[in-house]
PDB file of C-alpha atoms in Angstrom:
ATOM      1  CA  UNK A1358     -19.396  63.413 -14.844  1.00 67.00           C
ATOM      2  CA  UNK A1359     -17.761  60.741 -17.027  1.00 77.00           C
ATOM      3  CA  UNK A1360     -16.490  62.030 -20.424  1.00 83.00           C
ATOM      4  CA  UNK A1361     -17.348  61.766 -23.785  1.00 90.00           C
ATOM      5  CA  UNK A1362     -14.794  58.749 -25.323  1.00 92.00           C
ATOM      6  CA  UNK A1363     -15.357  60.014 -28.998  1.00 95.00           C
ATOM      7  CA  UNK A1364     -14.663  63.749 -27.823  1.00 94.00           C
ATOM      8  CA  UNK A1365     -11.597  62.364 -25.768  1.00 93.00           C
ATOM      9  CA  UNK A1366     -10.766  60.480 -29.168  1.00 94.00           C
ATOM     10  CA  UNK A1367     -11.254  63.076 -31.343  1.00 94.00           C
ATOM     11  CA  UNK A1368      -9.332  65.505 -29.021  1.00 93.00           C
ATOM     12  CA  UNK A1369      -5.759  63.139 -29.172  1.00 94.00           C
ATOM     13  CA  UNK A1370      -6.502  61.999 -33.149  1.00 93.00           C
ATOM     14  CA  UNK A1371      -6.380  65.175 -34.349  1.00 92.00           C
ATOM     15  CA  UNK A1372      -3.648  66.948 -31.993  1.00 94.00           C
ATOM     16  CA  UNK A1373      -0.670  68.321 -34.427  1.00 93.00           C
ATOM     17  CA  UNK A1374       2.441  70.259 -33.850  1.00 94.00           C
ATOM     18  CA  UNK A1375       1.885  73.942 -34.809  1.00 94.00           C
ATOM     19  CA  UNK A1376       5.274  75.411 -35.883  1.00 95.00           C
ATOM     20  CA  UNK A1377       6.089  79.551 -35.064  1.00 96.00           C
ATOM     21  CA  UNK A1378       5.140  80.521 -38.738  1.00 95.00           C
ATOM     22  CA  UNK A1379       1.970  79.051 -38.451  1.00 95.00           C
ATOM     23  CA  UNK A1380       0.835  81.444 -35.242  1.00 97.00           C
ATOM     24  CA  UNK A1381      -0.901  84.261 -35.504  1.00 96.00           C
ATOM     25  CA  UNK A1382       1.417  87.139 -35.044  1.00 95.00           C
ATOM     26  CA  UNK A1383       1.072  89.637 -32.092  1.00 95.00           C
ATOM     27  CA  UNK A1384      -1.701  87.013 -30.289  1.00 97.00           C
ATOM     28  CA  UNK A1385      -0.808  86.615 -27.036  1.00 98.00           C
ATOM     29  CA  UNK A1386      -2.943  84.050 -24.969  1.00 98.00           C
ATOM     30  CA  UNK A1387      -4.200  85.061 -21.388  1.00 98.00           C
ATOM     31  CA  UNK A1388      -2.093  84.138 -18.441  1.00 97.00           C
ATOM     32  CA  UNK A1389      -4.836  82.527 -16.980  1.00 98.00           C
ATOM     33  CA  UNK A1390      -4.980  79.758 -20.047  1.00 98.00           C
ATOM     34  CA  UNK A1391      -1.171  79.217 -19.853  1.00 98.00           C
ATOM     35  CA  UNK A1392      -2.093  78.283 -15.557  1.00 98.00           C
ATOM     36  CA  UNK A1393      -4.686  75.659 -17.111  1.00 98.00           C
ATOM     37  CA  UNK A1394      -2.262  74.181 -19.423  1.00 98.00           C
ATOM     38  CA  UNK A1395       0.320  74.330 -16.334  1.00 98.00           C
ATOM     39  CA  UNK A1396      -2.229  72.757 -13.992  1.00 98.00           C
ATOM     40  CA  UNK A1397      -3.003  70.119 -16.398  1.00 98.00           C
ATOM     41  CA  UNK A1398       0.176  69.219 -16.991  1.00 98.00           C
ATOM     42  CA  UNK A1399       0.941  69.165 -13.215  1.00 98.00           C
ATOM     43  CA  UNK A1400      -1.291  65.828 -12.690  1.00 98.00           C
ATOM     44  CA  UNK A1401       1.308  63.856 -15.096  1.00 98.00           C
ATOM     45  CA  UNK A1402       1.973  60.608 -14.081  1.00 97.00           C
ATOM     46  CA  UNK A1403       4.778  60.109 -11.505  1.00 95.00           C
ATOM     47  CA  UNK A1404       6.566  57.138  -9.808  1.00 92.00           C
ATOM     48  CA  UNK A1405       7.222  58.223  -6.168  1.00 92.00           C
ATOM     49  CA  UNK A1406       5.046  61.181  -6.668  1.00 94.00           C
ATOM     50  CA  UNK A1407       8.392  63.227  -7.577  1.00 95.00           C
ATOM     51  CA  UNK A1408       6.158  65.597  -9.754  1.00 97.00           C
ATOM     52  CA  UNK A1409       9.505  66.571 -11.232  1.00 97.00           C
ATOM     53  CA  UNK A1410       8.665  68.430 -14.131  1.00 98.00           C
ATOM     54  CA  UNK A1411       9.507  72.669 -13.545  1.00 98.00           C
ATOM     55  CA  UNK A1412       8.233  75.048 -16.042  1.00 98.00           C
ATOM     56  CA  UNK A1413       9.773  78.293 -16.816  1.00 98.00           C
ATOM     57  CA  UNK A1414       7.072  80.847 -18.940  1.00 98.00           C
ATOM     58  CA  UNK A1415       8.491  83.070 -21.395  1.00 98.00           C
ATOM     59  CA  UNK A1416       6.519  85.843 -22.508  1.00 98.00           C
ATOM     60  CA  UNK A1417       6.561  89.610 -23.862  1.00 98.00           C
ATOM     61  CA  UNK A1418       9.786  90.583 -22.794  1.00 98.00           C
ATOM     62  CA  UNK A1419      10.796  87.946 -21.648  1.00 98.00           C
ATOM     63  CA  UNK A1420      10.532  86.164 -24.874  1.00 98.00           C
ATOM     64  CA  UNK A1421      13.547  88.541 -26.068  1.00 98.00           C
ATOM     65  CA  UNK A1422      15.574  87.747 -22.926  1.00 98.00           C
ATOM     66  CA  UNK A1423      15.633  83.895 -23.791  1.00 98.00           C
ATOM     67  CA  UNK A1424      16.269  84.776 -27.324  1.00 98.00           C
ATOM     68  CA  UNK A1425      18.994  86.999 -26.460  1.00 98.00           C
ATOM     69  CA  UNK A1426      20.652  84.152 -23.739  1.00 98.00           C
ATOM     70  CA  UNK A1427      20.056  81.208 -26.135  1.00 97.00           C
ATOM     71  CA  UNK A1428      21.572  83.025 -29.450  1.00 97.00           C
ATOM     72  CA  UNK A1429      24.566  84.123 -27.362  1.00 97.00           C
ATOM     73  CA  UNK A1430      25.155  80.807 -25.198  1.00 97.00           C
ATOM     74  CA  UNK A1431      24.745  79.219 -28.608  1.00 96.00           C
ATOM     75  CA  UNK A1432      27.413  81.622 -30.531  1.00 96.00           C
ATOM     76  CA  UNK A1433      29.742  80.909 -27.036  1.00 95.00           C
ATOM     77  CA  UNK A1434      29.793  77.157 -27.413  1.00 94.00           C
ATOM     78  CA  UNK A1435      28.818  76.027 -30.945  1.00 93.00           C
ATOM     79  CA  UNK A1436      33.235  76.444 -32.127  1.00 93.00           C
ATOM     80  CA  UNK A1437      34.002  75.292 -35.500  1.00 95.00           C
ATOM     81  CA  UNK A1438      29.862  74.034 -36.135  1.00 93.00           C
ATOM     82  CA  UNK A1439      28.797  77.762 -35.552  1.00 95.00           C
ATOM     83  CA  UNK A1440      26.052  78.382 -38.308  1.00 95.00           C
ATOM     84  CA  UNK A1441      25.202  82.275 -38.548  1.00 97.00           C
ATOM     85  CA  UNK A1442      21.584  81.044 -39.962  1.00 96.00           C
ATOM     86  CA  UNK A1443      20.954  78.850 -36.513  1.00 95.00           C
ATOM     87  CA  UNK A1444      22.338  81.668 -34.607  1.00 96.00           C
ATOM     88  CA  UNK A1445      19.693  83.971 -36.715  1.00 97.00           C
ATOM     89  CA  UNK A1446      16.831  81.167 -36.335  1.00 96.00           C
ATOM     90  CA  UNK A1447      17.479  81.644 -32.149  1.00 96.00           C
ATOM     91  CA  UNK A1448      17.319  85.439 -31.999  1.00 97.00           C
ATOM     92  CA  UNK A1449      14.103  85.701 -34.101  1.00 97.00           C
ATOM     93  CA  UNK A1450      12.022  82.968 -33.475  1.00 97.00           C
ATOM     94  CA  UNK A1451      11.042  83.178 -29.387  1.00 98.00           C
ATOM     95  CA  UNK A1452       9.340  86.565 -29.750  1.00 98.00           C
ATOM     96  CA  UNK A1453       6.823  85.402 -32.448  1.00 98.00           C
ATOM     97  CA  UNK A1454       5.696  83.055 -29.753  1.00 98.00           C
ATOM     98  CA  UNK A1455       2.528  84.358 -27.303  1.00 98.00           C
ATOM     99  CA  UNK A1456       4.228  82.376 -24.533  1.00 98.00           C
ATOM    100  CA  UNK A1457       7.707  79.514 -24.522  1.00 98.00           C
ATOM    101  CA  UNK A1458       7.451  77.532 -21.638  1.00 98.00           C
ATOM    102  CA  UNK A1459      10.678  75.808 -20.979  1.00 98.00           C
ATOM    103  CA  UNK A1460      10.527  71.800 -20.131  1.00 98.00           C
ATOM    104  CA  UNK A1461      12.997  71.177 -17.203  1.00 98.00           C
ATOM    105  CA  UNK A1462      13.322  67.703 -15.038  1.00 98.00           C
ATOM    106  CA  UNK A1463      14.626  67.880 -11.563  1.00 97.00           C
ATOM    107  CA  UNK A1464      16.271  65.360  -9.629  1.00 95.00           C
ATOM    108  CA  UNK A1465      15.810  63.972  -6.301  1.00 87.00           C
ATOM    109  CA  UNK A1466      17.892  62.740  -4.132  1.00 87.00           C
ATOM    110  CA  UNK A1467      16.717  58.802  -3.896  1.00 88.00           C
ATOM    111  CA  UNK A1468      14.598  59.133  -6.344  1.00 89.00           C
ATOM    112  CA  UNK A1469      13.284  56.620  -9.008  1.00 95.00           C
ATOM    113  CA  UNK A1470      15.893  56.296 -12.175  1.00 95.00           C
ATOM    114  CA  UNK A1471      16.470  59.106 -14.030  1.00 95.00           C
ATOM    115  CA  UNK A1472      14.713  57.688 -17.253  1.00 96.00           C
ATOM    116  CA  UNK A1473      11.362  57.132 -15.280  1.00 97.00           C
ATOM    117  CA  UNK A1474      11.841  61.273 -14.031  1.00 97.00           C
ATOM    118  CA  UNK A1475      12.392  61.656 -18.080  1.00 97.00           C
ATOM    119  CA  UNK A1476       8.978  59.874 -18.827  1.00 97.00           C
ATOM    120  CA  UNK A1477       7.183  61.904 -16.353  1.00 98.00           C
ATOM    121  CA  UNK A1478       8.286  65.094 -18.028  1.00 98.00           C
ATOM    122  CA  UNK A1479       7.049  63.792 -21.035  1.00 98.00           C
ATOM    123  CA  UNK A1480       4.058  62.593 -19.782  1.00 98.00           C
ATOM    124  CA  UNK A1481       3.152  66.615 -18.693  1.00 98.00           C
ATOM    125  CA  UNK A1482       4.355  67.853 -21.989  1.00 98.00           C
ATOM    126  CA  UNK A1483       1.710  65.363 -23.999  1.00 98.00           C
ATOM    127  CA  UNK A1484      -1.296  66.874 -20.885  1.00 98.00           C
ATOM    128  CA  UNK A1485       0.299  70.202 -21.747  1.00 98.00           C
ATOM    129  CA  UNK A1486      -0.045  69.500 -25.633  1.00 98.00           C
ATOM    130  CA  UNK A1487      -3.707  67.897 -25.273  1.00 98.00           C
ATOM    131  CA  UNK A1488      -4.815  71.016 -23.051  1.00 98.00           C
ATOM    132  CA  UNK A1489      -3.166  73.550 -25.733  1.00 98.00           C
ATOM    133  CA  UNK A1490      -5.375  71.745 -28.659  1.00 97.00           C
ATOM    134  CA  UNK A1491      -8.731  71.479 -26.453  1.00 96.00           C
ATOM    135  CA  UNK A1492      -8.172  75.180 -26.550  1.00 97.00           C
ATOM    136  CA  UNK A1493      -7.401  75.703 -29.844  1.00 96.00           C
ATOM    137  CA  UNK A1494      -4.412  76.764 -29.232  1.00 97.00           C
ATOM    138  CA  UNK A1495      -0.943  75.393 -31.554  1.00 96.00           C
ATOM    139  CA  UNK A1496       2.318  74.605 -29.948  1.00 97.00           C
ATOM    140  CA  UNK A1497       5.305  71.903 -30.576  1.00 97.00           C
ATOM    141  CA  UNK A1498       7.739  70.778 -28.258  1.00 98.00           C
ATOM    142  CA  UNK A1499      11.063  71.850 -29.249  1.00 97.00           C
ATOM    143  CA  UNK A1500      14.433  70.147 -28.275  1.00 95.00           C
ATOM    144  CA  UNK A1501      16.619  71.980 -30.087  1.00 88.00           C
ATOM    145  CA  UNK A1502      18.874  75.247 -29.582  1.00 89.00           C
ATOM    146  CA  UNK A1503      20.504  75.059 -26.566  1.00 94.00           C
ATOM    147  CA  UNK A1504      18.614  72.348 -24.991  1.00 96.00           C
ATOM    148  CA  UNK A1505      21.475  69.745 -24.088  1.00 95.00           C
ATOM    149  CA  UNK A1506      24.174  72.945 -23.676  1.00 94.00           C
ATOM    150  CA  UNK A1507      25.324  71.985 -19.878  1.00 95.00           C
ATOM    151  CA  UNK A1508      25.783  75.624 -19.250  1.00 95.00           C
ATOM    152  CA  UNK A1509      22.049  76.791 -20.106  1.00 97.00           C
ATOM    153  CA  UNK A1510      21.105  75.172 -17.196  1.00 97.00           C
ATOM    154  CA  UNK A1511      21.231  77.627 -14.756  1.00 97.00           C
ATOM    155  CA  UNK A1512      19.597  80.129 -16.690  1.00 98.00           C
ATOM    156  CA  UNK A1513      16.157  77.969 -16.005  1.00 98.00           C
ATOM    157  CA  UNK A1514      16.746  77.670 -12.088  1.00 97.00           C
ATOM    158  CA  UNK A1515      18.241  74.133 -13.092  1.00 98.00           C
ATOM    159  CA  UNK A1516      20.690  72.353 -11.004  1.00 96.00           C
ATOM    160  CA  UNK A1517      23.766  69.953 -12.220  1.00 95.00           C
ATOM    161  CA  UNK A1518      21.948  66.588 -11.795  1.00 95.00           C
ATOM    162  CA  UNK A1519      19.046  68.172 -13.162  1.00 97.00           C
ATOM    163  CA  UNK A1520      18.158  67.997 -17.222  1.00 97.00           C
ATOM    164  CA  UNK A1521      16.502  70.947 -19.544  1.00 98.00           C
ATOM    165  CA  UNK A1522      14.247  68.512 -21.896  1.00 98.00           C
ATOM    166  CA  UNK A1523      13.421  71.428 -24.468  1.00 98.00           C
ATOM    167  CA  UNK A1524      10.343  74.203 -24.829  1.00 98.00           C
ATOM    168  CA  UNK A1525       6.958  74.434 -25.460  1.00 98.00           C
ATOM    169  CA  UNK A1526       6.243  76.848 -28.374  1.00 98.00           C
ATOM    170  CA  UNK A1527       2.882  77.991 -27.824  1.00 98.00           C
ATOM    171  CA  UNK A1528       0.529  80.366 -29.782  1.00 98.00           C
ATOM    172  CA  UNK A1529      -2.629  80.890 -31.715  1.00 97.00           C
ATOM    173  CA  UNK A1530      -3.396  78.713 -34.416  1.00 95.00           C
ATOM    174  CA  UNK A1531      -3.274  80.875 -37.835  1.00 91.00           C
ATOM    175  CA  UNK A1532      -2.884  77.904 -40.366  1.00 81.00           C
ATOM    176  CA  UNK A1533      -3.484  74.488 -39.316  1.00 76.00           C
ATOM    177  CA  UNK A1534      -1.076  71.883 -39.311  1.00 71.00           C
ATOM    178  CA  UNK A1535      -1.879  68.768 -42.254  1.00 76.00           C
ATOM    179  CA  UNK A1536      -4.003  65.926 -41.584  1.00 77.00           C
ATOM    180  CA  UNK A1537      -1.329  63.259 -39.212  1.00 83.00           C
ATOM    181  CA  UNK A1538      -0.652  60.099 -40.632  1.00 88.00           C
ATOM    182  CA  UNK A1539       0.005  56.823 -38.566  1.00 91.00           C
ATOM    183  CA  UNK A1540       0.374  52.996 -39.683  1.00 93.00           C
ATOM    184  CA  UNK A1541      -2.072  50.548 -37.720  1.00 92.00           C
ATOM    185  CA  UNK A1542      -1.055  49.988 -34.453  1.00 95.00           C
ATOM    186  CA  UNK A1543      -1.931  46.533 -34.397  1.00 93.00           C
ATOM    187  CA  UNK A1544       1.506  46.251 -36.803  1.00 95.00           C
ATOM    188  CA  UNK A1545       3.029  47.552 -33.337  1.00 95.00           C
ATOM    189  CA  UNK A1546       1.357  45.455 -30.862  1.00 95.00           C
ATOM    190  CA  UNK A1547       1.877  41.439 -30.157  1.00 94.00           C
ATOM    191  CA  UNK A1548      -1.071  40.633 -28.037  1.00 94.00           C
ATOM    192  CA  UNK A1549      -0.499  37.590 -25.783  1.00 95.00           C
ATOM    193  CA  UNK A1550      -3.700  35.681 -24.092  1.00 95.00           C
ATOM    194  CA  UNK A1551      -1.929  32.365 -23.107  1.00 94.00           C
TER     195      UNK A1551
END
């Protein structure tokens, strides 16, 4: 059954990134609508078909555990630029999440160049994004914290040639994001037909 365009429009026009304070506190979103999100983002684009995208969900508990190994790593390896507010900002913000889902790229041996395995990573975070708005849920993709701290990596079953790309904040929508704002894309496009 073909879909609606305009829906399919409407649904990417109006997508937004929905920041932690705007959730709805103590809202946690079934399991079973995190596997959806996971699914759809699992039929991303890939050259080679090297799917190599890994999730890791953080939730209840487990939402303190990453904020506990991210505030610490970060406190272990920040030196002189060590900023007790960031350090703060880590420790509080993952458990006012419903569910942090953290965006990891794996390697293969052989496989196409790393920046195509990047593309396909981002490729499921914009299906996992999409999916997350068709269900009225709000999330952002974060690349912050500890995301390009070498020694995180591990933590997120990650292996040396492999890269952590960020996390998925996810959560129920309490106040909506603004209106977006882009300039025409035909100031972005040359079209050639000869």
């Amino acid at each position: 059954m073909p879909l609606d365009p305009q829906q399919f429009n409407e649904l990417i026009r109006t997508r937004r990134s929905v920041f932690v304070p705007q959730f709805e506190p103590g809202k946690i979103i079934p399991d079973d609508i995190i596997w959806q999100l996971l699914e759809n983002a699992n039929w991303a684009p890939t050259h080679k078909r090297t799917e190599p995208w890994r999730f890791t969900v953080f939730t209840g508990a487990g939402l303190h555990k990453l904020a506990d190994f991210q505030a610490t790593l970060y406190k272990e390896t920040a030196g002189f630029k060590f900023n007790e507010s960031k350090y703060e900002k880590l420790r509080a913000l993952p458990p006012q999440c419903s569910h942090i889902i953290a965006l990891g790229m794996a390697r293969s041996p052989g496989g196409p160049p790393e920046i195509e395995e990047v593309e396909a990573v981002a490729c499921a975070v914009q299906n996992l994004a999409l999916s997350a708005h068709a269900y009225g849920l709000g999330g952002f993709w974060s690349s912050g914290g500890v995301t390009y701290t070498e020694a995180a990596k591990a933590f997120f079953g990650l292996g040396p040639e492999d890269k952590l790309l960020g996390f998925f904040n996810l959560g129920y929508v309490r106040t909506p994001g603004s209106a977006g704002k882009r300039g025409p894309v035909q100031a972005k496009t040359r079209w050639v037909a000869e």
